[in-house]
XYZ file of N, CA and C in Angstrom:
771
model
N -13.702 -4.335 -19.772
C -13.475 -2.922 -19.458
C -14.649 -2.373 -18.646
N -14.345 -1.529 -17.666
C -15.390 -0.856 -16.901
C -16.057 0.203 -17.773
N -17.326 0.488 -17.487
C -18.029 1.531 -18.236
C -18.873 2.364 -17.279
N -19.041 3.660 -17.593
C -19.756 4.598 -16.741
C -20.728 5.421 -17.580
N -21.861 5.775 -16.980
C -22.839 6.613 -17.659
C -22.485 8.100 -17.571
N -21.862 8.498 -16.460
C -21.438 9.889 -16.318
C -20.138 9.966 -15.534
N -19.383 11.009 -15.800
C -18.075 11.219 -15.178
C -18.104 12.561 -14.466
N -17.904 12.563 -13.141
C -18.018 13.786 -12.345
C -16.665 14.162 -11.763
N -16.218 15.377 -12.066
C -15.028 15.935 -11.422
C -15.481 16.613 -10.132
N -15.261 15.963 -9.000
C -15.768 16.476 -7.722
C -15.169 17.834 -7.384
N -16.008 18.732 -6.875
C -15.552 20.072 -6.482
C -15.196 20.139 -5.006
N -15.565 19.131 -4.240
C -15.234 19.077 -2.812
C -15.289 17.625 -2.362
N -14.656 17.344 -1.236
C -14.716 15.990 -0.691
C -16.129 15.637 -0.257
N -16.857 16.628 0.244
C -18.225 16.360 0.673
C -19.100 15.959 -0.517
N -18.919 16.641 -1.651
C -19.671 16.271 -2.848
C -19.304 14.852 -3.281
N -18.003 14.541 -3.278
C -17.557 13.205 -3.663
C -18.122 12.146 -2.728
N -18.136 12.439 -1.445
C -18.644 11.490 -0.455
C -20.130 11.222 -0.670
N -20.892 12.280 -0.887
C -22.333 12.119 -1.087
C -22.615 11.298 -2.351
N -21.917 11.590 -3.416
C -22.107 10.836 -4.651
C -21.741 9.366 -4.466
N -20.713 9.126 -3.673
C -20.190 7.765 -3.520
C -21.041 6.888 -2.608
N -22.048 7.454 -1.959
C -22.915 6.641 -1.105
C -23.831 5.731 -1.917
N -23.995 6.020 -3.189
C -24.796 5.154 -4.057
C -23.943 4.002 -4.577
N -24.498 2.813 -4.556
C -23.756 1.643 -5.026
C -23.449 1.716 -6.519
N -24.160 2.575 -7.215
C -23.930 2.741 -8.651
C -22.799 3.722 -8.953
N -22.126 4.236 -7.892
C -21.019 5.178 -8.062
C -19.704 4.530 -7.658
N -18.598 5.079 -8.164
C -17.284 4.556 -7.817
C -16.246 5.663 -7.930
N -15.279 5.670 -7.012
C -14.130 6.574 -7.101
C -13.148 5.971 -8.102
N -12.692 6.762 -9.073
C -11.837 6.187 -10.112
C -10.361 6.148 -9.727
N -9.910 6.995 -8.789
C -8.490 7.049 -8.394
C -7.613 7.089 -9.649
N -6.624 6.201 -9.757
C -5.775 6.198 -10.945
C -6.373 5.443 -12.115
N -7.435 4.667 -11.838
C -8.166 3.916 -12.862
C -7.305 2.864 -13.558
N -6.318 2.334 -12.857
C -5.455 1.327 -13.466
C -6.067 -0.068 -13.374
N -6.601 -0.432 -12.198
C -7.207 -1.749 -12.032
C -8.704 -1.699 -12.275
N -9.345 -0.582 -11.914
C -10.790 -0.466 -12.077
C -11.215 -0.673 -13.522
N -10.459 -0.118 -14.442
C -10.844 -0.188 -15.846
C -10.834 -1.623 -16.391
N -10.135 -2.530 -15.694
C -10.040 -3.913 -16.147
C -11.100 -4.826 -15.557
N -11.881 -4.305 -14.597
C -12.747 -5.199 -13.823
C -14.066 -5.517 -14.509
N -14.428 -4.766 -15.558
C -15.663 -5.052 -16.271
C -16.921 -4.534 -15.601
N -16.765 -3.712 -14.534
C -17.935 -3.186 -13.822
C -18.687 -2.171 -14.680
N -20.000 -2.125 -14.497
C -20.830 -1.114 -15.153
C -21.418 -0.230 -14.053
N -21.003 1.021 -14.018
C -21.421 1.942 -12.972
C -22.104 3.169 -13.575
N -22.995 3.752 -12.794
C -23.675 4.950 -13.244
C -22.736 6.156 -13.234
N -21.984 6.305 -12.119
C -21.199 7.531 -11.935
C -19.757 7.221 -11.559
N -18.823 7.774 -12.293
C -17.405 7.733 -11.953
C -17.039 9.061 -11.302
N -16.391 9.010 -10.146
C -16.081 10.218 -9.379
C -14.579 10.445 -9.394
N -14.154 11.587 -9.910
C -12.741 11.939 -10.039
C -12.360 12.934 -8.944
N -11.296 12.623 -8.193
C -10.831 13.488 -7.093
C -9.654 14.374 -7.492
N -9.332 14.411 -8.775
C -8.098 15.063 -9.226
C -8.035 16.551 -8.928
N -9.190 17.211 -8.772
C -9.206 18.666 -8.573
C -9.180 19.067 -7.109
N -8.985 18.112 -6.198
C -9.124 18.410 -4.769
C -7.793 18.563 -4.035
N -6.690 18.643 -4.766
C -5.390 18.880 -4.127
C -4.890 17.727 -3.281
N -5.278 16.518 -3.634
C -4.870 15.348 -2.853
C -3.646 14.654 -3.435
N -2.902 15.355 -4.284
C -1.729 14.765 -4.942
C -0.426 15.327 -4.395
N -0.402 15.654 -3.104
C 0.767 16.298 -2.502
C 1.388 15.446 -1.409
N 2.692 15.587 -1.257
C 3.440 14.978 -0.155
C 3.880 16.115 0.751
N 3.368 16.138 1.977
C 3.646 17.230 2.905
C 4.368 16.689 4.134
N 5.230 17.503 4.697
C 6.047 17.089 5.841
C 5.826 18.026 7.015
N 5.622 17.459 8.190
C 5.555 18.230 9.424
C 6.713 17.800 10.316
N 6.735 18.317 11.525
C 7.809 17.943 12.451
C 7.739 16.475 12.858
N 6.542 15.892 12.782
C 6.353 14.539 13.315
C 5.960 13.485 12.292
N 5.530 13.913 11.089
C 5.028 12.919 10.155
C 5.122 13.396 8.711
N 4.989 12.427 7.804
C 4.805 12.689 6.382
C 3.334 12.439 6.067
N 2.713 13.369 5.368
C 1.295 13.266 5.020
C 1.196 13.147 3.503
N 0.700 12.009 3.034
C 0.635 11.715 1.608
C -0.809 11.758 1.140
N -1.099 12.615 0.158
C -2.443 12.684 -0.390
C -2.802 11.415 -1.140
N -4.078 11.061 -1.132
C -4.524 9.810 -1.744
C -4.303 9.780 -3.252
N -4.279 10.942 -3.902
C -4.084 10.987 -5.347
C -2.606 11.110 -5.733
N -1.707 11.026 -4.755
C -0.275 10.965 -5.035
C 0.012 9.718 -5.857
N 0.775 9.854 -6.926
C 1.069 8.691 -7.773
C 2.235 7.883 -7.203
N 2.326 6.648 -7.634
C 3.448 5.805 -7.211
C 4.778 6.386 -7.689
N 4.764 7.052 -8.823
C 5.987 7.687 -9.330
C 6.422 8.835 -8.419
N 5.471 9.583 -7.885
C 5.814 10.631 -6.924
C 6.452 10.030 -5.674
N 5.918 8.915 -5.206
C 6.505 8.243 -4.048
C 7.940 7.824 -4.346
N 8.139 7.314 -5.537
C 9.456 6.831 -5.956
C 10.481 7.950 -6.000
N 10.066 9.141 -6.413
C 10.996 10.249 -6.645
C 11.058 11.259 -5.509
N 10.254 11.105 -4.467
C 10.182 12.101 -3.400
C 11.458 12.162 -2.563
N 12.084 13.335 -2.546
C 13.281 13.532 -1.723
C 12.937 13.463 -0.238
N 11.743 13.934 0.134
C 11.333 13.914 1.542
C 11.180 12.485 2.044
N 10.553 11.632 1.255
C 10.391 10.232 1.652
C 11.728 9.506 1.668
N 12.558 9.811 0.689
C 13.879 9.188 0.607
C 14.704 9.530 1.835
N 14.679 10.789 2.238
C 15.445 11.233 3.403
C 14.896 10.646 4.695
N 13.573 10.608 4.805
C 12.954 10.164 6.058
C 13.073 8.665 6.279
N 12.988 7.878 5.193
C 12.878 6.426 5.350
C 13.930 5.641 4.580
N 15.036 6.288 4.259
C 16.183 5.576 3.706
C 15.970 4.930 2.362
N 15.189 5.550 1.495
C 14.996 5.009 0.150
C 14.031 3.856 0.059
N 13.292 3.573 1.142
C 12.409 2.405 1.150
C 11.271 2.523 0.134
N 10.776 3.726 -0.090
C 9.657 3.865 -1.033
C 10.097 3.582 -2.464
N 11.285 4.032 -2.816
C 11.799 3.705 -4.151
C 12.001 2.202 -4.281
N 12.489 1.533 -3.222
C 12.641 0.083 -3.245
C 11.297 -0.610 -3.465
N 10.246 -0.077 -2.837
C 8.941 -0.726 -2.889
C 8.263 -0.556 -4.239
N 8.359 0.645 -4.833
C 7.540 0.905 -6.022
C 8.283 0.754 -7.348
N 9.603 0.856 -7.344
C 10.322 0.824 -8.628
C 10.137 -0.488 -9.401
N 9.896 -1.655 -8.749
C 9.665 -2.875 -9.549
C 8.250 -2.988 -10.109
N 7.348 -2.047 -9.784
C 5.938 -2.188 -10.153
C 5.721 -1.815 -11.623
N 5.462 -2.778 -12.455
C 5.090 -2.678 -13.869
C 6.078 -1.828 -14.666
N 5.886 -0.516 -14.728
C 6.755 0.359 -15.500
C 6.465 1.803 -15.162
N 7.298 2.710 -15.653
C 7.166 4.125 -15.313
C 5.812 4.689 -15.732
N 5.320 4.331 -16.901
C 4.031 4.857 -17.349
C 2.908 4.461 -16.393
N 2.948 3.216 -15.934
C 1.946 2.756 -14.967
C 2.068 3.545 -13.662
N 3.303 3.706 -13.157
C 3.511 4.390 -11.884
C 3.187 5.878 -11.964
N 3.216 6.440 -13.159
C 2.823 7.839 -13.333
C 1.329 8.052 -13.145
N 0.552 6.974 -13.194
C -0.904 7.074 -13.130
C -1.497 6.409 -11.899
N -0.983 5.249 -11.518
C -1.502 4.535 -10.343
C -1.330 5.388 -9.094
N -2.344 5.400 -8.232
C -2.319 6.272 -7.059
C -2.146 5.501 -5.751
N -1.647 6.214 -4.768
C -1.490 5.653 -3.430
C -2.845 5.270 -2.842
N -3.833 6.160 -2.979
C -5.150 5.882 -2.418
C -5.795 4.659 -3.027
N -5.612 4.477 -4.341
C -6.152 3.293 -4.996
C -5.528 2.024 -4.463
N -4.219 2.062 -4.227
C -3.516 0.892 -3.686
C -3.995 0.557 -2.278
N -4.123 1.596 -1.441
C -4.498 1.373 -0.045
C -5.955 0.954 0.073
N -6.852 1.654 -0.615
C -8.267 1.320 -0.519
C -8.549 -0.072 -1.081
N -7.813 -0.457 -2.145
C -8.038 -1.755 -2.765
C -7.670 -2.930 -1.895
N -6.826 -2.715 -0.868
C -6.347 -3.809 -0.002
C -5.827 -4.984 -0.828
N -5.125 -4.667 -1.904
C -4.629 -5.720 -2.784
C -3.613 -6.603 -2.065
N -3.779 -7.891 -2.178
C -2.847 -8.807 -1.541
C -1.444 -8.704 -2.090
N -1.301 -8.261 -3.349
C 0.006 -8.189 -3.997
C 0.706 -6.847 -3.803
N 0.157 -5.958 -2.977
C 0.644 -4.577 -2.905
C 1.965 -4.438 -2.145
N 3.026 -4.078 -2.865
C 4.301 -3.750 -2.230
C 4.143 -2.524 -1.339
N 3.374 -1.541 -1.820
C 3.214 -0.269 -1.105
C 2.543 -0.482 0.242
N 1.451 -1.237 0.265
C 0.745 -1.465 1.525
C 1.610 -2.220 2.533
N 2.460 -3.112 2.047
C 3.347 -3.854 2.946
C 4.322 -2.901 3.633
N 4.896 -1.975 2.872
C 5.804 -0.984 3.459
C 5.067 -0.062 4.423
N 3.909 0.441 4.020
C 3.138 1.342 4.889
C 2.772 0.663 6.201
N 2.449 -0.622 6.135
C 2.113 -1.372 7.346
C 3.328 -1.449 8.269
N 4.497 -1.693 7.694
C 5.719 -1.748 8.492
C 6.012 -0.410 9.158
N 5.646 0.678 8.505
C 5.907 2.027 9.027
C 4.827 2.509 9.986
N 3.851 1.680 10.278
C 2.801 2.069 11.224
C 1.933 3.196 10.712
N 1.615 3.181 9.423
C 0.861 4.271 8.808
C -0.592 4.290 9.291
N -1.179 5.474 9.178
C -2.581 5.699 9.503
C -3.314 6.157 8.249
N -4.509 5.636 8.037
C -5.349 6.029 6.905
C -6.333 7.093 7.381
N -6.390 8.223 6.685
C -7.378 9.256 6.984
C -8.547 9.120 6.019
N -9.728 8.904 6.574
C -10.960 8.760 5.801
C -11.815 10.006 5.973
N -12.511 10.403 4.917
C -13.295 11.645 4.967
C -14.342 11.608 6.062
N -15.051 10.507 6.194
C -16.144 10.440 7.159
C -15.691 9.962 8.537
N -14.882 8.922 8.583
C -14.528 8.296 9.859
C -13.321 8.917 10.529
N -12.486 9.617 9.783
C -11.269 10.168 10.364
C -10.115 9.189 10.273
N -9.211 9.224 11.256
C -7.991 8.418 11.207
C -8.232 6.991 11.698
N -7.727 6.039 10.913
C -7.827 4.613 11.252
C -6.455 3.981 11.010
N -5.892 3.234 11.971
C -4.613 2.561 11.728
C -4.701 1.653 10.500
N -3.669 1.694 9.661
C -3.674 0.858 8.458
C -3.838 -0.615 8.800
N -3.214 -1.056 9.900
C -3.322 -2.466 10.294
C -4.779 -2.865 10.501
N -5.594 -1.950 11.028
C -7.028 -2.205 11.197
C -7.763 -2.087 9.865
N -7.444 -1.032 9.114
C -8.112 -0.774 7.837
C -7.925 -1.932 6.865
N -6.735 -2.524 6.865
C -6.426 -3.635 5.964
C -7.397 -4.800 6.125
N -7.889 -4.991 7.341
C -8.720 -6.157 7.636
C -10.216 -5.873 7.510
N -10.577 -4.622 7.273
C -11.987 -4.256 7.199
C -12.557 -4.508 5.798
N -13.864 -4.718 5.694
C -14.490 -4.837 4.373
C -14.533 -3.476 3.676
N -14.700 -3.496 2.365
C -14.828 -2.251 1.612
C -16.116 -1.537 2.014
N -16.053 -0.201 2.100
C -17.254 0.571 2.384
C -17.313 1.771 1.442
N -18.152 2.734 1.720
C -18.372 3.858 0.820
C -17.633 5.120 1.267
N -16.758 5.018 2.264
C -15.967 6.169 2.703
C -14.852 6.432 1.694
N -14.178 7.579 1.827
C -13.145 7.980 0.876
C -11.810 8.153 1.596
N -10.781 7.477 1.114
C -9.424 7.677 1.619
C -8.925 9.025 1.108
N -8.509 9.900 2.041
C -8.005 11.220 1.635
C -6.494 11.349 1.806
N -5.938 10.756 2.871
C -4.503 10.872 3.132
C -3.981 9.615 3.819
N -2.682 9.439 3.732
C -1.958 8.427 4.501
C -0.927 9.169 5.343
N -0.891 8.897 6.635
C 0.025 9.577 7.550
C 1.065 8.589 8.073
N 2.329 8.988 8.000
C 3.414 8.099 8.405
C 4.277 8.804 9.446
N 4.406 8.258 10.647
C 5.250 8.891 11.662
C 6.721 8.874 11.267
N 7.408 9.958 11.574
C 8.835 10.059 11.265
C 9.651 9.339 12.347
N 10.977 9.380 12.206
C 11.855 8.759 13.186
C 12.027 7.270 12.989
N 11.873 6.795 11.758
C 12.019 5.377 11.453
C 12.920 5.191 10.229
N 13.534 4.041 10.171
C 14.208 3.605 8.948
C 13.488 2.364 8.456
N 13.535 2.152 7.150
C 12.784 1.023 6.603
C 13.488 0.451 5.383
N 13.100 -0.760 5.030
C 13.612 -1.413 3.822
C 12.582 -2.419 3.340
N 12.603 -2.669 2.026
C 11.672 -3.614 1.403
C 12.466 -4.566 0.517
N 12.104 -5.843 0.559
C 12.702 -6.836 -0.319
C 11.583 -7.699 -0.895
N 11.711 -8.083 -2.163
C 10.677 -8.891 -2.806
C 11.304 -9.858 -3.791
N 10.511 -10.865 -4.159
C 10.887 -11.817 -5.205
C 9.800 -11.794 -6.265
N 10.226 -11.723 -7.534
C 9.313 -11.774 -8.681
C 9.824 -12.818 -9.660
N 8.901 -13.470 -10.330
C 9.315 -14.460 -11.327
C 9.984 -13.795 -12.509
N 9.472 -12.616 -12.890
C 10.092 -11.807 -13.943
C 9.995 -10.349 -13.535
N 10.862 -9.516 -14.087
C 10.821 -8.089 -13.793
C 9.457 -7.525 -14.159
N 8.943 -6.628 -13.325
C 7.665 -5.913 -13.479
C 6.450 -6.782 -13.202
N 6.628 -8.065 -12.891
C 5.503 -8.947 -12.585
C 5.007 -8.670 -11.164
N 3.844 -9.239 -10.817
C 3.400 -9.203 -9.433
C 4.409 -9.943 -8.557
N 4.568 -9.538 -7.302
C 5.528 -10.228 -6.444
C 5.044 -11.602 -6.002
N 5.993 -12.498 -5.825
C 5.722 -13.799 -5.219
C 5.603 -13.639 -3.707
N 6.454 -12.775 -3.145
C 6.429 -12.471 -1.718
C 7.114 -11.122 -1.514
N 6.585 -10.320 -0.600
C 7.176 -9.025 -0.252
C 7.393 -8.985 1.248
N 8.567 -8.563 1.679
C 8.849 -8.393 3.104
C 9.362 -6.982 3.349
N 8.844 -6.342 4.387
C 9.265 -4.991 4.750
C 9.627 -4.963 6.225
N 10.603 -4.131 6.565
C 11.027 -3.985 7.950
C 11.185 -2.506 8.271
N 10.858 -2.130 9.489
C 11.099 -0.771 9.960
C 11.734 -0.831 11.338
N 12.529 0.178 11.647
C 13.173 0.266 12.954
C 12.966 1.670 13.499
N 12.414 1.748 14.697
C 12.180 3.031 15.346
C 12.338 2.893 16.841
N 11.776 3.851 17.557
C 11.908 3.860 19.017
C 11.281 2.633 19.669
N 10.286 2.053 19.022
C 9.594 0.888 19.584
C 10.172 -0.440 19.107
N 11.345 -0.392 18.470
C 11.982 -1.615 18.009
C 11.671 -1.921 16.559
N 11.954 -3.145 16.166
C 11.758 -3.583 14.784
C 10.337 -4.091 14.553
N 9.810 -3.757 13.380
C 8.548 -4.323 12.938
C 8.777 -5.002 11.599
N 8.310 -6.240 11.452
C 8.455 -7.013 10.224
C 7.082 -7.308 9.639
N 6.925 -7.065 8.341
C 5.642 -7.281 7.680
C 5.822 -8.089 6.408
N 4.778 -8.822 6.041
C 4.834 -9.695 4.872
C 3.593 -9.471 4.014
N 3.800 -9.306 2.695
C 2.703 -9.157 1.752
C 2.834 -10.144 0.607
N 1.814 -10.175 -0.261
C 1.755 -11.135 -1.378
C 1.896 -12.557 -0.850
N 1.150 -12.862 0.206
C 1.303 -14.164 0.893
C 0.626 -15.352 0.218
N -0.344 -15.282 -0.651
C -0.777 -14.165 -1.493
C -1.967 -13.400 -0.945
N -2.169 -13.376 0.344
C -3.268 -12.638 0.959
C -2.811 -11.221 1.306
N -3.704 -10.441 1.939
C -3.374 -9.068 2.319
C -2.161 -9.032 3.232
N -1.420 -7.922 3.157
C -0.217 -7.768 3.975
C -0.551 -7.862 5.459
N 0.384 -8.393 6.240
C 0.178 -8.555 7.679
C 1.458 -8.227 8.445
N 1.300 -7.862 9.709
C 2.437 -7.681 10.602
C 2.861 -9.050 11.099
N 4.118 -9.411 10.819
C 4.620 -10.713 11.240
C 5.181 -10.675 12.661
N 5.780 -9.553 13.030
C 6.346 -9.386 14.378
C 6.606 -7.909 14.604
N 6.568 -7.468 15.843
C 6.865 -6.067 16.155
C 7.411 -5.947 17.568
N 8.050 -4.806 17.830
C 8.638 -4.558 19.141
C 9.874 -5.391 19.419
N 10.577 -5.821 18.355
C 11.737 -6.698 18.509
C 13.028 -5.887 18.605
N 13.921 -6.319 19.456
C 15.284 -5.782 19.456
C 16.041 -6.425 18.307
N 17.016 -5.708 17.700
C 17.724 -6.271 16.537
C 18.294 -7.665 16.770
N 18.968 -7.866 17.880
C 19.540 -9.177 18.163
C 18.482 -10.245 18.317
N 17.384 -9.891 18.949
C 16.277 -10.817 19.135
C 15.667 -11.199 17.790
N 15.544 -10.206 16.904
C 14.939 -10.463 15.592
C 15.783 -11.421 14.772
N 17.098 -11.246 14.808
C 17.981 -12.129 14.051
C 17.805 -13.579 14.470
N 17.648 -13.793 15.765
C 17.490 -15.150 16.274
C 16.098 -15.718 15.986
N 15.114 -14.808 15.777
C 13.723 -15.249 15.671
C 13.213 -15.352 14.247
N 14.035 -14.996 13.255
C 13.565 -14.951 11.866
C 12.952 -16.278 11.421
N 13.632 -17.375 11.671
C 13.126 -18.677 11.251
C 11.797 -18.991 11.924
N 11.714 -18.723 13.204
C 10.467 -18.999 13.942
C 9.327 -18.130 13.418
N 9.603 -16.846 13.168
C 8.577 -15.935 12.646
C 8.079 -16.419 11.296
N 9.004 -16.811 10.432
C 8.636 -17.271 9.088
C 7.800 -18.544 9.149
N 8.139 -19.437 10.068
C 7.400 -20.693 10.191
C 5.950 -20.459 10.590
N 5.707 -19.390 11.351
C 4.360 -19.118 11.840
C 3.494 -18.301 10.898
N 4.024 -17.909 9.734
C 3.265 -17.068 8.804
C 2.142 -17.846 8.123
N 0.945 -17.278 8.034
C -0.110 -17.879 7.208
C 0.194 -17.588 5.731
N 0.586 -18.594 4.993
C 0.943 -18.443 3.584
C 0.037 -19.331 2.738
N -0.041 -19.009 1.456
C -0.909 -19.786 0.582
C -0.279 -20.039 -0.772
N -1.063 -20.651 -1.635
C -0.628 -21.021 -2.977
C -1.475 -20.288 -4.015
N -0.837 -19.793 -5.064
C -1.570 -19.277 -6.221
C -0.778 -19.612 -7.482
N -1.113 -18.986 -8.594
C -0.470 -19.320 -9.861
C 1.019 -18.984 -9.876
N 1.449 -18.053 -9.031
C 2.850 -17.624 -9.058
C 3.768 -18.475 -8.197
N 3.234 -19.041 -7.149
C 4.098 -19.844 -6.269
C 3.257 -20.673 -5.317
N 3.860 -21.737 -4.819
C 3.205 -22.592 -3.832
C 3.479 -22.074 -2.430
N 2.675 -22.564 -1.499
C 2.928 -22.247 -0.094
C 4.318 -22.738 0.322
N 4.706 -23.901 -0.154
C 6.010 -24.470 0.198
C 7.139 -23.543 -0.246
N 7.044 -23.029 -1.473
C 8.088 -22.137 -1.979
C 8.121 -20.837 -1.180
N 6.961 -20.275 -0.903
C 6.919 -19.038 -0.114
C 7.531 -19.245 1.274
N 7.282 -20.399 1.848
C 7.829 -20.667 3.177
C 9.356 -20.824 3.130
N 9.868 -21.284 2.005
C 11.323 -21.409 1.847
C 11.997 -20.036 1.776
N 11.377 -19.114 1.032
C 12.028 -17.818 0.814
C 11.687 -16.783 1.875
N 10.635 -17.019 2.674
C 10.206 -16.031 3.672
C 11.310 -15.648 4.651
N 12.025 -16.593 5.284
C 13.067 -16.181 6.227
C 14.205 -15.423 5.560
N 14.501 -15.759 4.309
C 15.572 -15.060 3.589
C 15.181 -13.608 3.348
N 13.959 -13.386 2.833
C 13.510 -12.022 2.555
C 13.333 -11.208 3.830
N 12.802 -11.830 4.877
C 12.666 -11.132 6.158
C 14.029 -10.707 6.691
N 15.003 -11.606 6.596
C 16.352 -11.284 7.055
C 16.986 -10.171 6.239
N 16.802 -10.189 4.935
C 17.371 -9.153 4.081
C 16.709 -7.800 4.319
N 15.383 -7.808 4.507
C 14.685 -6.554 4.799
C 15.157 -5.976 6.125
N 15.312 -6.843 7.112
C 15.762 -6.380 8.433
C 17.177 -5.809 8.342
N 18.085 -6.486 7.666
C 19.459 -6.001 7.535
C 19.516 -4.702 6.747
N 18.719 -4.612 5.667
C 18.674 -3.385 4.895
C 18.159 -2.219 5.716
N 17.203 -2.485 6.573
C 16.661 -1.465 7.457
C 17.699 -1.004 8.481
N 18.394 -1.938 9.073
C 19.342 -1.599 10.148
C 20.618 -0.952 9.618
N 21.055 -1.378 8.447
C 22.319 -0.862 7.904
C 22.135 0.279 6.927
N 20.901 0.478 6.434
C 20.658 1.519 5.461
C 21.132 1.168 4.062
N 21.399 -0.116 3.814
C 21.890 -0.548 2.507
C 20.723 -0.745 1.552
N 20.912 -0.366 0.294
C 19.920 -0.575 -0.746
C 19.954 -1.995 -1.234
N 19.271 -2.239 -2.356
C 19.242 -3.592 -2.923
C 20.650 -4.012 -3.350
């Protein structure tokens, strides 16, 4: 279990940022994975009082606060309408309702977890990460960067897209063996793969629907995949084209699971 000497409810993002510059400090977010890591830190920083738990919509994008819970993503009518139920598809298999009521979007994104269904979908949607100090950074870039002391405040997702997510799990609520997400917008289809078991990646983008159907096998063959306790590289390579194809069809037709 993680342990802290003091717990600070930040009164502003600037205060949280300054506190977080010390290596002995940590942002607690939803505290679902942090509490299991066994870290001993001087200061735990809570962002709960900063209004970062909102889903806001503009004419061009959806803006998701970092403290938005996975359950909020699952139940949001705005996200459901904008992206065809893809967020509910992505988060509903994650552990259980009690977990999703507490786990946060910012914790998932900042953690760059290889098993993250949410990050795989966000990558497919071309999301941007807003950081307090650095400003906006494309998620595709952020995913590959090392951890630093900046604070994720929002995730921005451009509208005008449809999306779908498909995954395989050994048992319900378990970590995924493989996650595939697809989005379709003005720039064509984008296909992404997570739980490889490495961090989520863009497998292909800018594809026309007909072109994508013909290229699924080739795209899957070129994926960097690995082996862990849940599945071998060989097994992941077998199911990758199937999941990519199902995600693409779900995206294009608007069909659920």
